[in-house]
Amino acid sequence: MKIAVFSDLHYSDHCNPEHPQRRGEIALELLDNVIESLNREHHPDLVVCAGDLVNEPERADLLPEMVRHLDHLRAPLIVIPGNHDPASAEFYRAVPRPPVYMDLEGIRFIPFTDDPERPGWNAARTPEEIERMIRTASAFPGPSVSIQHVPLYRPGTCDVCYNYEYAETILDAMRDSGVRLTISGHYHEGMDPVSDGRVTALAAPALCENPFQFLLFELDRNGILHGFRKICGARQ
């Protein structure tokens, strides 16, 4: 199956003087370009938006406009909040909340929408959510995919500066319960696929920063990743 991932639009109604490379003021234009490309050319089986739709958590009023644009996608969509978005309860008053899991073409997708933030723009996963992941993935006969905003990978497999507290424990639980891929955003440079031998991790680059990229790749029925590509989301 073919999966598209974009993240970190940081939509704003003004330029960002502290981070001028974040072009949140053109986020809707970039989003429309991505949607047009996916609908016309790539035809994914699933689209993931991995968080930070807006730049300021208090600007929940911007979310409905973004959702109106997302509604033009002709594919199933999973949207999760990032650390710049409003808290999950407020976020999902405007954005369609994903199901607790989604099964497509023999693969189970498990979104995590409430992982607490930790200092340094890292994240954590509660014991209750780890148990939910184990139950949900173990009950499925095929591979599963975990979706969260902050990169989640085995320490030592890459030099990305963000991760989860107790990532080793989470990855061990993933390995034992059949999770084969973790999809994230947050790290604006993006993280190419890295593997610890059982679980592969990747993160989409920030759509709001040059070269304005999103990801496209395929998963086979064993959850093995193929054809990983970064595609420019700006109009050529």
Short mmCIF file of C-alpha atoms in Angstrom, two decimals, residues 29-158:
data_model
loop_
_atom_site.label_atom_id
_atom_site.label_comp_id
_atom_site.label_asym_id
_atom_site.label_seq_id
_atom_site.Cartn_x
_atom_site.Cartn_y
_atom_site.Cartn_z
CA GLU A 29 -0.99 27.26 -0.48
CA LEU A 30 1.55 24.53 0.26
CA LEU A 31 -1.19 22.24 1.57
CA ASP A 32 -3.26 22.76 -1.58
CA ASN A 33 -0.24 21.89 -3.71
CA VAL A 34 0.29 18.66 -1.79
CA ILE A 35 -3.38 17.72 -1.98
CA GLU A 36 -3.47 18.39 -5.73
CA SER A 37 -0.33 16.30 -6.25
CA LEU A 38 -1.69 13.40 -4.20
CA ASN A 39 -5.09 13.44 -5.85
CA ARG A 40 -3.86 13.87 -9.41
CA GLU A 41 -0.61 11.92 -9.52
CA HIS A 42 0.20 9.72 -6.53
CA HIS A 43 -3.19 8.32 -5.37
CA PRO A 44 -2.12 7.13 -1.88
CA ASP A 45 -4.08 4.55 0.07
CA LEU A 46 -3.57 6.57 3.26
CA VAL A 47 -2.47 10.12 4.10
CA VAL A 48 -0.99 11.03 7.49
CA CYS A 49 -0.71 14.58 8.80
CA ALA A 50 1.74 14.27 11.69
CA GLY A 51 1.00 17.43 13.65
CA ASP A 52 1.77 21.13 14.12
CA LEU A 53 -0.99 22.25 11.79
CA VAL A 54 -0.85 25.72 13.36
CA ASN A 55 2.05 27.67 14.82
CA GLU A 56 0.41 28.94 18.01
CA PRO A 57 -1.67 26.74 20.34
CA GLU A 58 -4.05 29.59 21.11
CA ARG A 59 -5.02 29.92 17.43
CA ALA A 60 -7.56 27.12 17.31
CA ASP A 61 -9.66 29.50 15.21
CA LEU A 62 -7.35 28.74 12.25
CA LEU A 63 -8.04 25.02 12.29
CA PRO A 64 -11.47 24.99 10.57
CA GLU A 65 -10.01 26.70 7.50
CA MET A 66 -7.25 24.12 7.30
CA VAL A 67 -9.82 21.31 7.63
CA ARG A 68 -11.79 22.76 4.69
CA HIS A 69 -8.67 22.35 2.57
CA LEU A 70 -7.96 18.85 3.91
CA ASP A 71 -11.49 17.83 2.95
CA HIS A 72 -10.41 17.88 -0.71
CA LEU A 73 -8.16 14.86 -0.21
CA ARG A 74 -9.44 11.77 -1.97
CA ALA A 75 -7.89 9.25 0.43
CA PRO A 76 -8.33 8.13 4.03
CA LEU A 77 -6.69 10.65 6.37
CA ILE A 78 -5.25 10.45 9.88
CA VAL A 79 -4.47 13.78 11.57
CA ILE A 80 -2.75 14.03 14.94
CA PRO A 81 -1.87 17.17 16.94
CA GLY A 82 1.67 18.41 17.55
CA ASN A 83 3.18 20.45 20.34
CA HIS A 84 2.28 23.73 18.56
CA ASP A 85 -1.36 22.74 18.20
CA PRO A 86 -4.09 23.23 20.80
CA ALA A 87 -4.50 20.45 23.36
CA SER A 88 -6.08 17.31 21.98
CA ALA A 89 -9.61 17.97 23.30
CA GLU A 90 -9.74 21.42 21.70
CA PHE A 91 -7.88 20.31 18.55
CA TYR A 92 -10.45 17.62 17.81
CA ARG A 93 -13.36 19.99 18.15
CA ALA A 94 -12.26 21.32 14.76
CA VAL A 95 -10.34 18.40 13.25
CA PRO A 96 -11.89 14.94 12.65
CA ARG A 97 -10.61 12.63 15.37
CA PRO A 98 -9.08 9.43 14.00
CA PRO A 99 -10.34 6.06 15.22
CA VAL A 100 -8.34 4.29 17.92
CA TYR A 101 -6.97 2.21 15.05
CA MET A 102 -7.51 1.95 11.31
CA ASP A 103 -7.11 -1.28 9.32
CA LEU A 104 -6.15 -0.93 5.66
CA GLU A 105 -4.92 -3.64 3.31
CA GLY A 106 -3.78 -5.96 6.07
CA ILE A 107 -1.98 -3.29 8.12
CA ARG A 108 -3.19 -1.72 11.37
CA PHE A 109 -2.48 1.98 11.97
CA ILE A 110 -2.49 3.16 15.59
CA PRO A 111 -2.49 6.95 16.17
CA PHE A 112 -1.33 8.45 19.47
CA THR A 113 -2.98 11.81 20.08
CA ASP A 114 -2.25 12.57 23.74
CA ASP A 115 1.40 11.72 24.42
CA PRO A 116 2.62 14.23 27.03
CA GLU A 117 5.39 16.67 26.16
CA ARG A 118 8.72 16.55 27.97
CA PRO A 119 11.49 19.17 28.33
CA GLY A 120 13.54 19.86 25.23
CA TRP A 121 10.50 19.29 22.99
CA ASN A 122 10.67 15.56 23.61
CA ALA A 123 7.71 13.32 24.51
CA ALA A 124 6.60 10.46 26.71
CA ARG A 125 4.08 7.64 26.47
CA THR A 126 2.04 6.73 29.50
CA PRO A 127 1.98 3.12 30.76
CA GLU A 128 -1.72 3.02 29.89
CA GLU A 129 -1.02 4.00 26.29
CA ILE A 130 1.79 1.47 26.02
CA GLU A 131 -0.61 -1.21 27.22
CA ARG A 132 -3.21 -0.03 24.71
CA MET A 133 -0.63 -0.29 21.96
CA ILE A 134 0.33 -3.82 23.01
CA ARG A 135 -3.31 -4.96 23.14
CA THR A 136 -4.26 -3.29 19.88
CA ALA A 137 -1.25 -4.51 17.90
CA SER A 138 -1.13 -8.01 19.40
CA ALA A 139 -4.80 -8.61 18.59
CA PHE A 140 -4.16 -8.03 14.88
CA PRO A 141 -2.77 -10.84 12.69
CA GLY A 142 -0.78 -8.47 10.46
CA PRO A 143 1.82 -5.76 11.08
CA SER A 144 0.97 -2.50 12.82
CA VAL A 145 2.18 1.10 12.42
CA SER A 146 2.46 3.66 15.23
CA ILE A 147 1.75 7.32 14.43
CA GLN A 148 2.89 10.11 16.77
CA HIS A 149 4.23 13.66 16.43
CA VAL A 150 7.68 13.33 18.02
CA PRO A 151 10.17 10.90 16.41
CA LEU A 152 10.28 7.52 18.14
CA TYR A 153 13.34 5.41 17.34
CA ARG A 154 15.91 3.17 18.95
CA PRO A 155 18.62 5.35 20.56
CA GLY A 156 21.88 5.00 18.69
CA THR A 157 20.29 4.37 15.29
CA CYS A 158 20.39 8.05 14.26
#
